[in-house]
Coordinates of C-alpha atoms and ligand atoms in Angstrom, one line a residue:
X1 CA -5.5 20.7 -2.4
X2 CA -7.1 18.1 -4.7
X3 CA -8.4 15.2 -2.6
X4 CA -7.2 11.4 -4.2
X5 CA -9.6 8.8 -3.7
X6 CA -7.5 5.4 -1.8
X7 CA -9.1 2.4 -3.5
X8 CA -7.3 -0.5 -1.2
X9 CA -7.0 -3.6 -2.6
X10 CA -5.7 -5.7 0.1
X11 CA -7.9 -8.0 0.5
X12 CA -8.3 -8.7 -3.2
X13 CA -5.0 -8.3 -4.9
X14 CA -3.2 -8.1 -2.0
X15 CA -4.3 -11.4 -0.9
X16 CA -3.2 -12.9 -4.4
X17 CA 0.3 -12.5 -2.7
X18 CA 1.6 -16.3 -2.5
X19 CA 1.2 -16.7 1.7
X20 CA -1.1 -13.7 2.0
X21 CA -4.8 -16.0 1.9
X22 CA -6.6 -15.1 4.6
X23 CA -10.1 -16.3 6.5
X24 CA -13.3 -14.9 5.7
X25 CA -12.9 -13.6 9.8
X26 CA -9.2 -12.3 9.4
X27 CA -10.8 -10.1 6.0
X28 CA -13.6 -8.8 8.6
X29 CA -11.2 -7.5 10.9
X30 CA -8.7 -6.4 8.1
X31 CA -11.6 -4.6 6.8
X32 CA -12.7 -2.8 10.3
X33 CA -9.1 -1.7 10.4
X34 CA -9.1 -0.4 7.0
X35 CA -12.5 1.6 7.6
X36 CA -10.6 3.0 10.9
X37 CA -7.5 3.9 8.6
X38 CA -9.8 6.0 6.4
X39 CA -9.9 4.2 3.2
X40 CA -12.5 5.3 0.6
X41 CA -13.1 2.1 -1.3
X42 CA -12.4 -1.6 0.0
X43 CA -12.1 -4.6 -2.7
X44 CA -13.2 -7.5 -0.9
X45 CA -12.6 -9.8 -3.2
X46 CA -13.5 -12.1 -6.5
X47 CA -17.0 -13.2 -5.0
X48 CA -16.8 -16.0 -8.4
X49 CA -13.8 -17.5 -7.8
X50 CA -14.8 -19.9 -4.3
X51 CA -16.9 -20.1 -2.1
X52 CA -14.9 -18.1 0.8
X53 CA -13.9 -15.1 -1.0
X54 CA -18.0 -14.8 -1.8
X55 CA -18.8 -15.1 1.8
X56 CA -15.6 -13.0 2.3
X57 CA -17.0 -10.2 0.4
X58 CA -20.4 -10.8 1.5
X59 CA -19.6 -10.4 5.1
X60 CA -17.2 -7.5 4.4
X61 CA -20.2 -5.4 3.2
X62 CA -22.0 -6.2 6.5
X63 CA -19.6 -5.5 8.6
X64 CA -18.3 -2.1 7.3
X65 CA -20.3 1.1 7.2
X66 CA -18.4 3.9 5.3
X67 CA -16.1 2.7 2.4
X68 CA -17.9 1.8 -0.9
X69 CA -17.1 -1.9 -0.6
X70 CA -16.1 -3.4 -4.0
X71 CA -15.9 -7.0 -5.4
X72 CA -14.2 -8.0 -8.5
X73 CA -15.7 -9.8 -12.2
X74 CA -14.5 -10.8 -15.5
X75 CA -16.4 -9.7 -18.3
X76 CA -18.4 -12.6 -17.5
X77 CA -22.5 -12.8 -16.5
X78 CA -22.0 -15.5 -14.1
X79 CA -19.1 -13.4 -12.3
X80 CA -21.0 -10.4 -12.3
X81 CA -24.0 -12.6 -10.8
X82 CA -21.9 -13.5 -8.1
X83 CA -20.7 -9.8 -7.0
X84 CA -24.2 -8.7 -7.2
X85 CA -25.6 -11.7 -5.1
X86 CA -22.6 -11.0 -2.4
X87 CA -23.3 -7.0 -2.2
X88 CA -27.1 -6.9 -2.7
X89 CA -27.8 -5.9 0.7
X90 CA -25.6 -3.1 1.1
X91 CA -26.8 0.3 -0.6
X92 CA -26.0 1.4 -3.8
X93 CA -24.1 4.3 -2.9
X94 CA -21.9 2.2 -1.1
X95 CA -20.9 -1.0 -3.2
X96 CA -18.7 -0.9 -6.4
X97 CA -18.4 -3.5 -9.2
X98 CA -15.3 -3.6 -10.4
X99 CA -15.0 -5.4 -14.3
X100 CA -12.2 -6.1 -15.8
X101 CA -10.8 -7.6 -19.6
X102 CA -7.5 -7.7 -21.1
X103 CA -6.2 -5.4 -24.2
X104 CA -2.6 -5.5 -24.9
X105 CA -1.5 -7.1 -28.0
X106 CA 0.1 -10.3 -25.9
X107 CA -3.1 -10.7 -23.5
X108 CA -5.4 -10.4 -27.2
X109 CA -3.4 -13.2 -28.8
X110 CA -2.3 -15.7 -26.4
X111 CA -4.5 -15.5 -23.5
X112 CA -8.0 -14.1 -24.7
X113 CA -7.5 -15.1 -28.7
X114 CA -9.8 -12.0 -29.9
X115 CA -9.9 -9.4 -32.1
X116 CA -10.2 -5.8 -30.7
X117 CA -13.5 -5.8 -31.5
X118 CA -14.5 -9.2 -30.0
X119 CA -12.7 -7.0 -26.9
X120 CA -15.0 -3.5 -27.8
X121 CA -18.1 -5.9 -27.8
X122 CA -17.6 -7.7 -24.3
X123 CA -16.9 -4.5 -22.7
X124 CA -20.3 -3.0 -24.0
X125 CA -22.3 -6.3 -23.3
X126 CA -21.1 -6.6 -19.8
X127 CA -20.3 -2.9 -18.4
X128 CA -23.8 -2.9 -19.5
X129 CA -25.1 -5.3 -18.2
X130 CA -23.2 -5.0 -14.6
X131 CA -25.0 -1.4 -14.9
X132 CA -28.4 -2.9 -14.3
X133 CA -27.3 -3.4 -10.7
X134 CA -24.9 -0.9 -9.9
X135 CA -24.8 3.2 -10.2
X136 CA -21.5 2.2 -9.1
X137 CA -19.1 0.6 -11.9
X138 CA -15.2 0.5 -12.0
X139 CA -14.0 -0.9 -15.6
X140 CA -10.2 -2.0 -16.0
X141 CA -8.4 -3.0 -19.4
X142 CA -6.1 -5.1 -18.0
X143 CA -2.5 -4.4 -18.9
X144 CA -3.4 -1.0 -19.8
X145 CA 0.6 0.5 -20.2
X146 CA 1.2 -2.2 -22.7
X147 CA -2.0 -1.6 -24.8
X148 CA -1.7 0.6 -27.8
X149 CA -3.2 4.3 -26.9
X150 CA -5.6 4.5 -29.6
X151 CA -7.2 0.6 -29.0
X152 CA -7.2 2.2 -25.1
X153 CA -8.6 5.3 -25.5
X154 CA -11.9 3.7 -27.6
X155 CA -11.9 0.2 -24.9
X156 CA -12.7 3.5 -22.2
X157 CA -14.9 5.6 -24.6
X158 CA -16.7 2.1 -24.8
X159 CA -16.7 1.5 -21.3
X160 CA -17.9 5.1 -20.3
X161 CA -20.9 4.7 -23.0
X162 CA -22.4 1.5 -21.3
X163 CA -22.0 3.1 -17.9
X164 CA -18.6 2.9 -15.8
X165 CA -18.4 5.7 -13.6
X166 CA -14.5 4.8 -12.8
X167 CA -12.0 3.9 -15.4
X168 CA -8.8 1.9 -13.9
X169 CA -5.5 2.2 -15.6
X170 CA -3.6 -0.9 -14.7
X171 CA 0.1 -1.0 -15.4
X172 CA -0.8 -4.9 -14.3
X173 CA 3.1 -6.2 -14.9
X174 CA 4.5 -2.9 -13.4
X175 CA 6.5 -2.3 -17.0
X176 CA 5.9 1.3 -17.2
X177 CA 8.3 4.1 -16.2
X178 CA 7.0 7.1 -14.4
X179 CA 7.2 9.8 -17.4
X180 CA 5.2 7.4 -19.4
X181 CA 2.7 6.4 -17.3
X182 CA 2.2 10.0 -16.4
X183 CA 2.1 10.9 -20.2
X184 CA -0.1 7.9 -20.9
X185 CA -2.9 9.4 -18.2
X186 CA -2.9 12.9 -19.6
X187 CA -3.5 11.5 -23.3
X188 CA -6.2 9.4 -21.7
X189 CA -7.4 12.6 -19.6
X190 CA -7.5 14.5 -23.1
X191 CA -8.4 11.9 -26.0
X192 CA -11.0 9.6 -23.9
X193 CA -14.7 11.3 -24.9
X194 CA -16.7 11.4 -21.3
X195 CA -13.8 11.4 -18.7
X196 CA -14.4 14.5 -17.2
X197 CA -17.7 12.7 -15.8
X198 CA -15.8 9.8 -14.3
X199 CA -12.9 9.0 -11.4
X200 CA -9.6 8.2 -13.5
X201 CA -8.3 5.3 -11.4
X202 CA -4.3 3.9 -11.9
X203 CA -3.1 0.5 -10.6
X204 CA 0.3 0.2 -10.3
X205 CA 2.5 -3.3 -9.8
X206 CA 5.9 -3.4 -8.3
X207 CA 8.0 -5.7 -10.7
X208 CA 10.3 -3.1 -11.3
X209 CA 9.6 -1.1 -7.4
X210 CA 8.6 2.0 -9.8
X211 CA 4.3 1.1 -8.3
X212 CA 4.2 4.1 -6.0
X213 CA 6.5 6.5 -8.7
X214 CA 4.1 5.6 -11.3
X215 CA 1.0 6.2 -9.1
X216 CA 2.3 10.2 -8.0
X217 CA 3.2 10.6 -12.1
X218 CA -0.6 10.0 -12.7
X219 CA -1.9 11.7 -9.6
X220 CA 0.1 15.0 -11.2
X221 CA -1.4 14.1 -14.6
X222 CA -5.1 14.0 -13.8
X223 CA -5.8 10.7 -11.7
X224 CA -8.1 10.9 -9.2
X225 CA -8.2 7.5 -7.5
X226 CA -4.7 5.2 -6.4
X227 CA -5.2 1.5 -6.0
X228 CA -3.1 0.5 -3.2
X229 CA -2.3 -2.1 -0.8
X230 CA -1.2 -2.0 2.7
X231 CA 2.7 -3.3 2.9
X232 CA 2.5 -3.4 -0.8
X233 CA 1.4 -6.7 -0.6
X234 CA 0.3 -8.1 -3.9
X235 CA 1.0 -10.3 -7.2
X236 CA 4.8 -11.2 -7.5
X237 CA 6.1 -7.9 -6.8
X238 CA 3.4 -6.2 -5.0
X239 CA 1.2 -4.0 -5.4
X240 CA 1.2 0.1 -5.1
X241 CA 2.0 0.7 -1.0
X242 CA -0.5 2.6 0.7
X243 CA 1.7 4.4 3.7
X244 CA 4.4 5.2 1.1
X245 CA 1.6 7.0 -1.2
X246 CA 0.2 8.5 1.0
X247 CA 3.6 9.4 3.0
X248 CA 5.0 11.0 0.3
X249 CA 1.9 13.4 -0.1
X250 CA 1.7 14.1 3.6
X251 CA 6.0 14.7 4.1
X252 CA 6.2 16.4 0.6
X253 CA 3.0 18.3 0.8
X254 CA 5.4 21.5 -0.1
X255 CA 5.3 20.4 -3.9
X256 CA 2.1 18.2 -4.0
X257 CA -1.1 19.6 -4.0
X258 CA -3.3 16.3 -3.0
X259 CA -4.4 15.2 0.0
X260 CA -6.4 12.1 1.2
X261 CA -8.2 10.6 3.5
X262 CA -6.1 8.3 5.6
X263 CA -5.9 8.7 9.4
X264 CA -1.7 8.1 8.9
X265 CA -1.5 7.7 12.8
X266 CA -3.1 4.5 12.4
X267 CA -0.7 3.4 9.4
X268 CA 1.5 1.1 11.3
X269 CA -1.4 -0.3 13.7
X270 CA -2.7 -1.4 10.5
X271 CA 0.1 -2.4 8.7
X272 CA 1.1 -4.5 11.6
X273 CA -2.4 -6.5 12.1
X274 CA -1.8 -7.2 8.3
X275 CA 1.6 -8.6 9.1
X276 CA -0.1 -10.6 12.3
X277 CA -2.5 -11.6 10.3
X278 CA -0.9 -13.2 7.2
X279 CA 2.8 -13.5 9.0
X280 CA 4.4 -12.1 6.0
X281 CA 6.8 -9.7 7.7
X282 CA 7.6 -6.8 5.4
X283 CA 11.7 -6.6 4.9
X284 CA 13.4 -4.6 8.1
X285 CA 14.1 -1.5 5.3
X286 CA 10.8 -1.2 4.2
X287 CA 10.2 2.1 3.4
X288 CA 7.7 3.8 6.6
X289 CA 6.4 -0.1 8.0
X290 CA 10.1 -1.9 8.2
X291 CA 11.8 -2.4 11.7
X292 CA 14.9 0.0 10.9
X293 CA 12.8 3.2 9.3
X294 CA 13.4 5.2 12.5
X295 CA 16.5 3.5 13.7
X296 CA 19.7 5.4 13.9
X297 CA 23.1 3.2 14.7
X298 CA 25.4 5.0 13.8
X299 CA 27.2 7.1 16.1
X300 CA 27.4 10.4 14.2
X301 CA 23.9 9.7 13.1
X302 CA 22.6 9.0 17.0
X303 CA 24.5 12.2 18.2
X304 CA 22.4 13.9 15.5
X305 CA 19.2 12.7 16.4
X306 CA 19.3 13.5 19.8
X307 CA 20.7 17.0 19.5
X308 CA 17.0 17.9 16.5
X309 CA 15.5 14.4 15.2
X310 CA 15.1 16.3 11.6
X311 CA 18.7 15.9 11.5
X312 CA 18.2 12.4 10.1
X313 CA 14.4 12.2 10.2
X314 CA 12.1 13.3 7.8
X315 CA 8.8 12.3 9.8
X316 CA 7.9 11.8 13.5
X317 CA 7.3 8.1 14.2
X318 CA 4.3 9.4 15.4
X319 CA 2.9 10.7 12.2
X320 CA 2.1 7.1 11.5
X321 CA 1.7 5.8 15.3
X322 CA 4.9 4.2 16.0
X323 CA 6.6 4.7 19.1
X324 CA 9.7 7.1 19.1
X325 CA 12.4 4.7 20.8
X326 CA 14.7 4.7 18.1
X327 CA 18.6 4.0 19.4
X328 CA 19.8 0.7 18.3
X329 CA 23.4 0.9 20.2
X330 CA 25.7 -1.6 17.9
X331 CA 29.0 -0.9 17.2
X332 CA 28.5 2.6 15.4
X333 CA 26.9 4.0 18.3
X334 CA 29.1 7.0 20.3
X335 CA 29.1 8.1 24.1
X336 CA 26.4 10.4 23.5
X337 CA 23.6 7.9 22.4
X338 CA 25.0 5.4 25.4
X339 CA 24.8 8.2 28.0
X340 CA 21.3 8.4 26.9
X341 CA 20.1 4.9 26.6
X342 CA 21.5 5.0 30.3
X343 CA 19.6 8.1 31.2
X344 CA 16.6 6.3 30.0
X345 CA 16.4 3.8 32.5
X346 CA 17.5 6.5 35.1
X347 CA 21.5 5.2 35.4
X348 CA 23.7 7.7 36.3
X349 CA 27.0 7.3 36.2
X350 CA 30.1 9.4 37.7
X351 CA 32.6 9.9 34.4
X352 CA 35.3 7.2 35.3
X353 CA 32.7 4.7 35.8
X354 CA 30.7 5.4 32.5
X355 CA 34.5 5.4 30.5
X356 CA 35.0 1.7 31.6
X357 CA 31.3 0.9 31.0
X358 CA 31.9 2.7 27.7
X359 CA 34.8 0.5 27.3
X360 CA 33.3 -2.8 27.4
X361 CA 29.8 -1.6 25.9
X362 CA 32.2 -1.4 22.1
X363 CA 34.4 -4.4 23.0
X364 CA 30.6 -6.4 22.9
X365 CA 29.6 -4.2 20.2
X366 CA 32.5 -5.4 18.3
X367 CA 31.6 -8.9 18.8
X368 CA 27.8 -8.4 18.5
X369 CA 25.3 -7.2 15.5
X370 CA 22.9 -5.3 18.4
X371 CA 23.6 -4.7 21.7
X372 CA 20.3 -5.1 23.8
X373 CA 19.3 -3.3 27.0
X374 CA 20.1 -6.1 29.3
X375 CA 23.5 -7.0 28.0
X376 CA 23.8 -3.2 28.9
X377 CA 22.3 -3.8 32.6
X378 CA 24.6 -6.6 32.4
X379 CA 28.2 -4.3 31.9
X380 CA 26.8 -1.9 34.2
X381 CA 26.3 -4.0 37.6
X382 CA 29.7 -6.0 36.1
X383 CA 31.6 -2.3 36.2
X384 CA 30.0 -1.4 39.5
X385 CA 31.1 -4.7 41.8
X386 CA 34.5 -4.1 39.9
X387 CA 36.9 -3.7 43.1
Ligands
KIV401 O1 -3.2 -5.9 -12.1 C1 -4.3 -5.9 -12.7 O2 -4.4 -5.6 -13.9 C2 -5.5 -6.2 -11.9 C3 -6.8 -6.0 -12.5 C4 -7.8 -6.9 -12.1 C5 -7.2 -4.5 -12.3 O3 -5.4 -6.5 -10.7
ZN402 ZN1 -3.4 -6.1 -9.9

């Protein structure tokens, strides 16, 4: 088993979600949570851009004691200043810079307006000069996947030179398709001079809902560390979602050699103080977090489920601390899951008595999306004062 490093980057790009801003307290207790969940590395934040996400990352680092804590800079002294000044106190083997500059073609034109080696330059000057504080130093060319390979491979020789002991792979407008991005990582793994001595890091966005494909692709071509966020919060689409990464290694662990260090039992505690936290609700289908994962409504479906769950499950609620009620009774549901939704609340009913129970349990179905357990209580005493 190869271990994968989880860099989570909740509280940095994650919080870029429009709706997601959060207090410098509400990142404190994110951040507990996230120590608890087993996270390697923490990005606090962009200690430059105001004067709550410095404080934010500043009292991150206090609070936490395990994860390397990271905050974020532009190839920029006074940025790199300010992540210094917020993470001074906490020791070096446990805070992270984390530099970053654009290269593709459209970022070099329009938004920087340099030449590639203006670009080379900035990244020696500054990963350099971030190295006088760190031992720790995460470089990123920003829009990586749309950069052309060679121009990549020397913006990371470059970087490794001056002193970045992680390189990040960003696929920052989530363009890339998983063969790609999984060839793009190997040619990086086997053209970029000094690798070998470094963590290969990929960030993955979710414009085109390929972030958590893209991140396995590279994972099985060499990378060593995902950038995720929990919920897949993030930027437009999202980001790369940590309980679906780390999910599909723990359910498919048949074909994938990697493990990592997430407690998954505390995935949906987490995901759900996130939710509490910010109020953005992740959609009812969301993949492991979303209200229906382990819901079964259908009546063939329930019957299933109650004769072997792995009829229609392919992990325990459990596995990421959910609790295992998991009948919805609607209008697919069949005898089988009522008798039990009954049984559950100790009703037992003679077999005439449960028919005409049955019988008006699908008449309301009909009429109604769910049906809850006290419109159930409800047809139950109704059937029973019946003369
Ligand atoms: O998406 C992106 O490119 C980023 C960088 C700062 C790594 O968030
Ligand atoms: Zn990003």
């Amino acid at each position: 088993m190869r271990r994968i490093k989880i860099f989570d980057t909740t509280l940095r790009d994650g919080e870029q979600s429009p709706g997601a801003s959060m207090s410098v307290e509400e990142k404190v207790e994110m951040a507990l949570m996230l120590e608890d969940l087993g996270v390697d590395l923490i990005e606090a934040g962009f200690p430059v851009s105001s004067p709550v996400q410095f404080e934010a990352v500043k009292r991150v680092a206090s609070a936490v004691q395990k994860p390397i804590v990271v905050g974020l800079a532009r190839c920029v002294e006074k940025d790199i200043d300010a992540v210094y000044e917020a993470l001074k106190d906490r020791p070096k083997d446990k805070r992270m810079i984390h530099v970053f500059i654009a290269t593709s073609p459209i970022h070099r034109k329009y938004k920087l307006r340099m030449e590639k080696e203006e670009i080379l330059e900035r990244i020696r000057r500054y990963v350099g000069y971030a190295k006088q504080f760190f031992d720790l130093v995460e470089f990123s060319a920003e829009d990586a996947s749309r950069t052309e390979v060679p121009f990549l491979i020397e913006a990371y020789k470059t970087a490794i030179e001056a002193g970045a002991t992680t390189i990040n792979v960003p696929d920052t407008v989530g363009y890339a398709l998983p063969d790609e991005f999984g060839e793009l990582i190997k040619t990086l793994r086997e053209g970029v001079p000094g690798i070998e001595n470094v963590d290969l890091s990929v960030h993955c966005h979710n414009d085109l809902g390929l972030a958590v494909a893209n991140s396995l692709a590279a994972v099985q071509n060499g990378a060593t560390q995902v950038e995720v966020t929990l919920n897949g919060i993030g930027e437009r689409a999202g980001n790369c979602a940590l309980e679906e990464f780390v999910m599909i290694l723990k359910v498919r662990k048949d074909k994938l050699p990697y493990e990592t260090g997430i407690k998954t039992e505390l995935i949906y505690p987490a995901s759900r103080l996130l939710t509490h936290i910010t109020g953005l609700i992740p959609s009812r289908n969301k993949p492991i977090v979303g209200e229906n994962v382990f819901l079964h409504e259908s009546g063939i479906h329930q019957d299933g489920v109650l004769k072997h769950r792995e009829t229609y499950e392919i992990m325990k609620p459990s596995d990421i601390g959910r609790s295992s009620e998991t009948l919805v009774l609607g209008r697919h549901s069949g005898k089988h899951a009522l008798r039990k939704k009954l049984e559950s609340y100790g009703i037992k009913l003679d077999e005439e008595t449960f028919q005409k129970v049955f019988e008006k349990f699908t008449e309301l179905a009909d009429r109604k999306k769910e049906v809850y357990d006290d419109d159930l209580f409800s047809i139950v005493s109704e059937v029973l004062r019946e003369p």
